[in-house]
């Protein structure tokens, strides 16, 4: 895996791709509780463009104030792992220059996306009602489940990190595989 | 050598992406847009549904207000004394009031949103205690009680309420017997329920949940313990809405 990482990230394009995807996922995670407010300020307020950008930037600081140490940790981990995942997949697809084949690649993509979805469900204020998790459970009339989970929904964040790490492992293995044609 | 051809397995990836995309979009839409009229599970606990910030109950004499009641911008906060993020946000709001309170630009309104499902031991009791302190000591005593409770509580139901609440009551010089009578009366149960219901109506799904009201009545919802810089920026934006 170290060999694959060296190979992929020696190309600055993949480092940039990782940074961009990581930044987008991180911003999405941190802004998630206030998407409505962001829409309101961006499209329906008298604020100047600089004020709007400054406001969006300031909200990123909520990783320190609106997340527990654990949830901030796995939110950052999910963002970074997802960025690495996308870069590895991009490298893999580009290297093979062919349609994705076999369950390995499919699994790794499924793992990345599954990890992101799972992580997203764990994002929010775990101590005071995790946003997406609470809403989704309520949709199924199972809001009480939150009280049963020992970490109040943060389990999904850890699951997300695990899935993404597994996905990176799978993708690295696919990259390592020799290029052969299959019938 | 045979040529590679896409097979059924290769469809798994795009399908997984589409399904995941729908899941994420659905979850986001559900949590932000909300559904029908909100309710609180079993009459207490975590809010289930979002609503409109325009449903915020007008600020009146029954509210706990810090600053000028006729301020240009009002921040109505729905809070839980046992929520660690409310504790953080309380500090932020105290900072905000230091900067905007004296000039009369901003008023801070405190409403109750105890999350009984997460903090069943203390959240509701502390909300009632704050109301009794308000009744016996006035608005200033309410705010001093809130400041002191947030200062002393370790949050998440770890507070020894039976020791901490009487301690603060004594510090504030409130008659303990009258306070205990008030606590046992149940007279503020309805008031607290009304605050919770209003939090849900406005879209509150957790704490702290705040509605920033501009001079022209325009509302902005602020979810969670956002940093001082964000709250300050939002106030500056709201001040432009005259």
Coordinates of C-alpha atoms in Angstrom, one line a residue:
Chain A
X1 CA 0.0 0.0 0.0
X2 CA 2.9 2.4 0.8
X3 CA 4.2 1.6 -2.7
X4 CA 0.9 2.6 -4.2
X5 CA 0.7 5.8 -2.2
X6 CA 4.2 6.8 -3.3
X7 CA 3.4 6.0 -6.9
X8 CA 0.1 7.9 -7.0
X9 CA 1.0 10.9 -4.8
X10 CA 4.3 11.5 -6.5
X11 CA 2.1 13.1 -9.2
X12 CA 1.1 16.5 -7.9
X13 CA -2.3 16.3 -9.8
X14 CA -3.5 13.6 -7.4
X15 CA -2.3 15.6 -4.4
X16 CA -4.3 18.5 -5.7
X17 CA -7.3 16.3 -6.3
X18 CA -7.1 14.9 -2.8
X19 CA -6.9 18.4 -1.3
X20 CA -9.9 19.7 -3.3
X21 CA -12.1 16.7 -2.5
X22 CA -11.1 16.7 1.1
X23 CA -11.9 20.4 1.4
X24 CA -15.3 20.0 -0.3
X25 CA -16.3 17.1 2.0
X26 CA -15.0 18.9 5.1
X27 CA -16.9 22.1 4.2
X28 CA -20.1 20.1 3.4
X29 CA -19.8 18.3 6.8
X30 CA -19.2 21.5 8.8
X31 CA -21.9 23.5 6.9
X32 CA -24.5 20.8 6.9
X33 CA -26.4 22.0 10.0
X34 CA -26.7 25.4 8.5
X35 CA -27.3 24.9 4.8
X36 CA -30.6 26.8 5.0
X37 CA -28.9 29.8 6.7
X38 CA -26.1 29.6 4.1
X39 CA -28.7 29.7 1.3
X40 CA -30.4 32.6 3.0
X41 CA -27.3 34.7 3.5
X42 CA -25.9 33.9 0.0
X43 CA -29.0 34.4 -2.1
X44 CA -31.4 36.5 0.0
X45 CA -29.5 39.1 2.0
X46 CA -28.1 42.6 1.5
X47 CA -24.6 41.4 2.4
X48 CA -21.7 42.1 0.1
X49 CA -19.8 39.4 -1.7
X50 CA -16.9 39.8 0.7
X51 CA -19.2 39.5 3.7
X52 CA -20.8 36.4 2.3
X53 CA -17.5 34.7 1.7
X54 CA -16.2 35.8 5.1
X55 CA -19.4 34.4 6.7
X56 CA -19.0 31.0 4.9
X57 CA -15.3 30.9 5.9
X58 CA -16.1 31.8 9.6
X59 CA -18.6 28.9 9.7
X60 CA -15.7 26.5 9.1
X61 CA -14.5 27.4 12.6
X62 CA -17.5 25.5 14.0
X63 CA -15.4 22.3 13.8
X64 CA -13.9 23.6 17.1
X65 CA -17.1 24.8 18.7
X66 CA -19.9 22.6 17.3
X67 CA -18.2 19.3 17.4
X68 CA -17.0 17.1 20.2
X69 CA -13.3 16.1 20.0
X70 CA -14.4 12.7 18.8
X71 CA -16.8 13.9 16.1
X72 CA -14.3 16.5 14.9
X73 CA -11.7 13.8 14.6
X74 CA -13.8 11.4 12.5
X75 CA -15.2 14.2 10.4
X76 CA -11.7 15.3 9.4
X77 CA -10.7 11.7 9.0
X78 CA -13.7 11.0 6.7
X79 CA -12.9 14.1 4.6
X80 CA -9.2 13.1 4.2
X81 CA -9.9 9.4 3.6
X82 CA -12.6 10.3 1.0
X83 CA -10.2 12.6 -0.8
X84 CA -7.5 9.9 -0.9
X85 CA -10.1 7.4 -2.1
X86 CA -11.1 9.6 -5.0
X87 CA -7.5 10.2 -6.0
X88 CA -6.7 6.5 -5.9
X89 CA -9.8 5.7 -8.0
X90 CA -9.0 8.4 -10.4
X91 CA -5.5 7.0 -10.8
X92 CA -6.8 3.5 -11.2
X93 CA -9.4 4.4 -13.8
X94 CA -6.8 6.5 -15.7
X95 CA -4.2 3.8 -15.6
X96 CA -6.5 1.1 -16.9
X97 CA -8.2 3.4 -19.4
X98 CA -11.0 0.9 -19.7
X99 CA -14.4 0.3 -18.3
X100 CA -14.3 -0.7 -14.6
X101 CA -14.2 -4.4 -14.3
X102 CA -14.7 -6.8 -11.6
X103 CA -16.2 -6.6 -8.1
X104 CA -13.0 -5.2 -6.6
X105 CA -13.3 -1.8 -8.2
X106 CA -17.0 -1.8 -7.7
X107 CA -16.5 -2.7 -4.0
X108 CA -14.0 0.0 -3.5
X109 CA -16.3 2.7 -5.0
X110 CA -19.2 1.3 -3.0
X111 CA -17.0 1.4 0.1
X112 CA -16.1 5.0 -0.5
X113 CA -19.6 6.1 -1.0
X114 CA -20.9 3.9 1.8
X115 CA -18.3 5.4 4.1
X116 CA -19.3 8.9 3.2
X117 CA -23.0 8.2 3.7
X118 CA -22.3 6.5 7.0
X119 CA -20.1 9.3 8.1
X120 CA -22.6 11.9 7.1
X121 CA -25.2 10.2 9.4
X122 CA -22.8 10.6 12.2
X123 CA -22.1 14.2 11.6
X124 CA -23.7 16.8 13.8
X125 CA -24.1 17.6 17.4
X126 CA -24.0 14.1 18.8
X127 CA -24.5 15.2 22.4
X128 CA -27.6 17.3 21.6
X129 CA -29.4 15.5 18.8
X130 CA -27.4 14.4 15.8
X131 CA -29.0 16.2 12.9
X132 CA -29.3 13.7 10.0
X133 CA -29.4 10.7 12.2
X134 CA -32.2 12.0 14.4
X135 CA -34.2 13.1 11.4
X136 CA -33.8 9.8 9.6
X137 CA -34.6 7.7 12.6
X138 CA -37.7 9.9 13.2
X139 CA -38.7 9.2 9.6
X140 CA -38.9 5.5 10.6
X141 CA -40.4 6.3 13.9
X142 CA -37.3 5.1 15.7
X143 CA -36.1 8.3 17.3
X144 CA -35.7 6.4 20.7
X145 CA -32.9 4.3 19.2
X146 CA -30.6 7.3 19.7
X147 CA -30.8 6.9 23.5
X148 CA -29.9 3.2 23.2
X149 CA -26.7 3.8 21.2
X150 CA -23.8 4.3 23.6
X151 CA -22.3 7.1 21.5
X152 CA -25.6 8.7 20.5
X153 CA -25.1 8.2 16.8
X154 CA -21.4 8.8 16.6
X155 CA -21.1 5.1 15.8
X156 CA -21.9 6.0 12.2
X157 CA -18.9 8.3 12.0
X158 CA -16.6 5.4 13.1
X159 CA -18.3 3.1 10.6
X160 CA -17.7 5.7 7.9
X161 CA -14.0 5.9 8.7
X162 CA -13.8 2.0 8.7
X163 CA -15.5 1.7 5.3
X164 CA -13.3 4.4 3.8
X165 CA -10.2 2.8 5.1
X166 CA -11.3 -0.6 3.7
X167 CA -12.1 1.0 0.4
X168 CA -8.6 2.5 0.2
X169 CA -7.2 -0.9 0.9
X170 CA -9.2 -2.5 -1.8
X171 CA -8.4 0.2 -4.4
X172 CA -4.7 0.0 -3.5
X173 CA -4.8 -3.7 -4.1
X174 CA -6.5 -3.2 -7.5
X175 CA -3.8 -0.8 -8.5
X176 CA -1.1 -3.3 -7.5
X177 CA -2.7 -6.0 -9.6
X178 CA -0.9 -6.7 -12.9
X179 CA -2.8 -5.5 -15.9
X180 CA -4.3 -8.5 -17.6
X181 CA -7.2 -9.1 -19.9
X182 CA -10.1 -11.2 -18.7
X183 CA -12.6 -13.1 -20.6
Chain B
X1 CA -5.8 -11.6 -26.0
X2 CA -9.5 -11.0 -25.5
X3 CA -10.9 -7.5 -25.5
X4 CA -12.3 -6.1 -22.3
X5 CA -16.0 -5.6 -22.2
X6 CA -18.1 -4.0 -19.5
X7 CA -20.1 -6.7 -17.6
X8 CA -22.8 -6.7 -15.1
X9 CA -20.4 -6.2 -12.2
X10 CA -19.2 -2.9 -13.7
X11 CA -22.6 -1.5 -13.2
X12 CA -22.4 -1.9 -9.5
X13 CA -20.2 1.1 -9.1
X14 CA -22.4 3.7 -10.8
X15 CA -25.5 2.2 -9.2
X16 CA -23.9 2.5 -5.8
X17 CA -23.0 6.1 -6.5
X18 CA -26.5 7.0 -7.6
X19 CA -28.1 5.3 -4.6
X20 CA -25.7 6.9 -2.3
X21 CA -26.3 10.3 -3.9
X22 CA -30.1 9.9 -3.5
X23 CA -29.6 8.8 0.1
X24 CA -27.4 11.9 0.9
X25 CA -29.7 14.3 -1.0
X26 CA -32.8 12.8 0.7
X27 CA -31.2 13.0 4.1
X28 CA -30.1 16.6 3.6
X29 CA -33.4 17.7 2.2
X30 CA -35.2 15.9 5.0
X31 CA -33.2 17.5 7.7
X32 CA -33.2 21.0 6.3
X33 CA -36.5 21.5 4.6
X34 CA -38.6 19.7 7.2
X35 CA -41.9 18.0 7.0
X36 CA -45.3 18.6 8.5
X37 CA -45.9 20.5 11.7
X38 CA -43.2 19.6 14.1
X39 CA -43.7 17.7 17.3
X40 CA -41.5 16.5 20.1
X41 CA -41.2 12.8 20.6
X42 CA -43.5 11.6 23.4
X43 CA -44.1 15.2 24.3
X44 CA -40.4 15.6 25.3
X45 CA -37.0 15.0 24.0
X46 CA -35.5 15.4 20.5
X47 CA -37.3 17.4 17.9
X48 CA -38.5 15.4 15.0
X49 CA -39.3 17.9 12.3
X50 CA -38.3 21.2 10.9
X51 CA -40.6 24.2 10.5
X52 CA -40.4 27.8 9.5
X53 CA -38.3 30.4 11.4
X54 CA -41.2 32.8 10.8
X55 CA -43.1 30.8 13.4
X56 CA -40.9 32.2 16.1
X57 CA -43.1 33.4 19.0
X58 CA -42.9 37.2 19.2
X59 CA -40.6 38.4 22.0
X60 CA -42.7 39.7 24.9
X61 CA -42.6 40.4 28.6
X62 CA -42.7 36.7 29.5
X63 CA -39.3 36.2 27.9
X64 CA -35.9 36.4 29.5
X65 CA -34.3 39.2 27.7
X66 CA -30.7 40.5 28.1
X67 CA -30.1 43.9 26.5
X68 CA -32.5 46.4 25.0
X69 CA -35.9 44.7 24.3
X70 CA -36.3 47.1 21.3
X71 CA -32.9 46.3 19.9
X72 CA -32.4 46.3 16.1
X73 CA -31.5 42.6 16.1
X74 CA -32.9 40.0 18.5
X75 CA -31.3 36.6 19.0
X76 CA -33.8 34.1 20.3
X77 CA -31.9 31.1 21.6
X78 CA -33.5 27.8 22.5
X79 CA -31.2 26.1 24.9
X80 CA -30.7 23.1 27.2
X81 CA -28.7 23.7 30.5
X82 CA -27.2 20.2 30.2
X83 CA -26.0 20.5 26.6
X84 CA -22.2 21.0 26.3
X85 CA -22.7 22.9 23.1
X86 CA -25.2 25.3 24.8
X87 CA -22.6 25.9 27.4
X88 CA -20.1 26.9 24.7
X89 CA -22.6 29.0 22.9
X90 CA -23.6 30.7 26.1
X91 CA -20.0 32.0 26.4
X92 CA -20.1 33.1 22.8
X93 CA -23.4 35.0 23.4
X94 CA -22.0 36.7 26.5
X95 CA -19.1 37.9 24.4
X96 CA -21.6 39.1 21.7
X97 CA -23.6 41.0 24.4
X98 CA -20.4 42.6 25.7
X99 CA -19.9 44.0 22.2
X100 CA -23.4 44.7 21.0
X101 CA -25.5 44.8 24.2
X102 CA -24.5 48.1 25.6
X103 CA -25.1 50.0 22.4
X104 CA -28.6 48.6 22.3
X105 CA -28.1 46.9 18.9
X106 CA -28.7 43.4 20.0
X107 CA -31.0 41.7 22.5
X108 CA -30.6 38.1 23.6
X109 CA -33.7 36.1 24.4
X110 CA -33.4 32.8 26.3
X111 CA -36.0 30.1 25.7
X112 CA -36.0 26.5 27.0
X113 CA -35.4 23.5 24.8
X114 CA -34.5 20.7 27.4
X115 CA -33.7 17.5 25.5
X116 CA -35.2 15.0 28.0
X117 CA -34.3 12.0 25.9
X118 CA -30.6 12.9 26.1
X119 CA -30.5 14.6 29.5
X120 CA -33.4 13.0 31.4
X121 CA -32.0 13.6 34.8
X122 CA -31.4 17.3 34.9
X123 CA -32.4 19.3 31.8
X124 CA -36.0 19.8 32.7
X125 CA -35.4 20.3 36.5
X126 CA -32.8 23.0 35.7
X127 CA -35.2 24.7 33.3
X128 CA -37.9 24.8 36.0
X129 CA -35.3 26.1 38.5
X130 CA -34.3 28.9 36.2
X131 CA -38.0 29.9 36.0
X132 CA -38.4 29.8 39.8
X133 CA -35.3 32.0 40.2
X134 CA -36.8 34.4 37.7
X135 CA -40.0 34.6 39.6
X136 CA -38.3 35.1 43.0
X137 CA -35.3 37.2 41.9
X138 CA -36.3 38.8 38.6
X139 CA -34.8 38.9 35.1
X140 CA -31.3 39.8 36.3
X141 CA -31.3 36.8 38.7
X142 CA -32.4 34.6 35.9
X143 CA -29.3 35.5 33.8
X144 CA -27.0 35.2 36.8
X145 CA -28.4 31.8 37.5
X146 CA -27.9 30.8 33.8
X147 CA -24.3 32.0 33.8
X148 CA -23.5 30.3 37.0
X149 CA -25.2 27.0 36.1
X150 CA -23.4 26.9 32.8
X151 CA -20.2 27.7 34.6
X152 CA -20.6 24.9 37.2
X153 CA -22.2 22.1 35.1
X154 CA -20.0 19.5 33.5
X155 CA -23.0 18.9 31.1
X156 CA -24.6 15.7 29.8
X157 CA -26.4 15.0 33.0
X158 CA -23.2 14.8 35.0
X159 CA -24.3 17.7 37.2
X160 CA -25.2 17.0 40.8
X161 CA -28.3 19.2 40.5
X162 CA -29.4 18.6 44.1
X163 CA -26.2 20.3 45.3
X164 CA -25.5 22.8 42.5
X165 CA -29.0 24.3 42.2
X166 CA -29.4 25.1 45.9
X167 CA -25.9 26.4 46.0
X168 CA -26.6 28.9 43.2
X169 CA -30.0 29.8 44.8
X170 CA -28.2 30.7 48.0
X171 CA -25.5 32.7 46.1
X172 CA -28.3 34.7 44.5
X173 CA -29.9 35.4 47.9
X174 CA -33.2 33.7 47.0
X175 CA -35.3 32.3 49.8
X176 CA -34.8 28.5 49.6
X177 CA -38.1 27.6 51.0
X178 CA -40.0 29.8 48.5
X179 CA -37.8 28.3 45.8
X180 CA -38.6 24.7 46.8
X181 CA -42.3 25.5 46.9
X182 CA -42.0 26.9 43.4
X183 CA -40.1 23.9 42.2
X184 CA -42.8 21.5 43.5
X185 CA -45.7 23.6 42.2
X186 CA -45.4 22.5 38.5
X187 CA -46.5 26.0 37.5
X188 CA -43.8 26.4 34.9
X189 CA -44.3 23.1 33.1
X190 CA -46.7 24.6 30.6
X191 CA -44.3 27.6 29.9
X192 CA -41.4 25.2 29.2
X193 CA -43.5 23.0 27.0
X194 CA -44.6 26.1 25.1
X195 CA -40.9 27.1 24.5
X196 CA -40.1 23.5 23.3
X197 CA -43.1 23.5 21.0
X198 CA -42.0 26.9 19.5
X199 CA -38.4 25.6 19.1
X200 CA -39.8 22.7 17.0
X201 CA -42.2 24.9 15.1
X202 CA -39.3 27.1 14.0
X203 CA -37.3 24.0 12.9
X204 CA -35.2 23.3 15.9
X205 CA -33.8 19.8 15.8
X206 CA -31.2 20.0 18.5
X207 CA -29.6 22.6 20.8
X208 CA -28.5 25.3 20.8
X209 CA -31.0 26.5 18.2
X210 CA -31.2 30.2 17.5
X211 CA -33.3 32.6 15.4
X212 CA -31.8 35.9 14.5
X213 CA -34.5 38.5 13.9
X214 CA -33.6 41.6 12.0
X215 CA -35.3 45.0 12.4
X216 CA -37.5 44.4 9.4
X217 CA -38.7 41.0 10.8
X218 CA -36.5 38.9 8.5
X219 CA -35.3 35.8 10.3
X220 CA -32.1 33.7 10.1
X221 CA -31.8 30.3 11.7
X222 CA -28.5 29.4 13.4
X223 CA -28.0 25.8 14.3
X224 CA -25.5 24.7 16.8
X225 CA -22.7 26.4 18.8
X226 CA -21.3 28.5 15.9
X227 CA -18.1 30.4 16.6
X228 CA -18.1 34.0 17.7
X229 CA -16.9 35.2 14.3
X230 CA -19.9 33.6 12.6
X231 CA -22.4 35.1 15.0
X232 CA -20.8 38.5 14.7
X233 CA -21.0 38.3 10.9
X234 CA -24.6 37.2 11.0
X235 CA -25.5 40.1 13.3
X236 CA -23.8 42.5 10.9
X237 CA -25.7 41.1 8.0
X238 CA -29.0 41.2 10.0
X239 CA -28.3 44.9 10.9
X240 CA -28.4 45.7 7.2
X241 CA -31.9 44.4 7.0
X242 CA -33.9 47.5 8.1

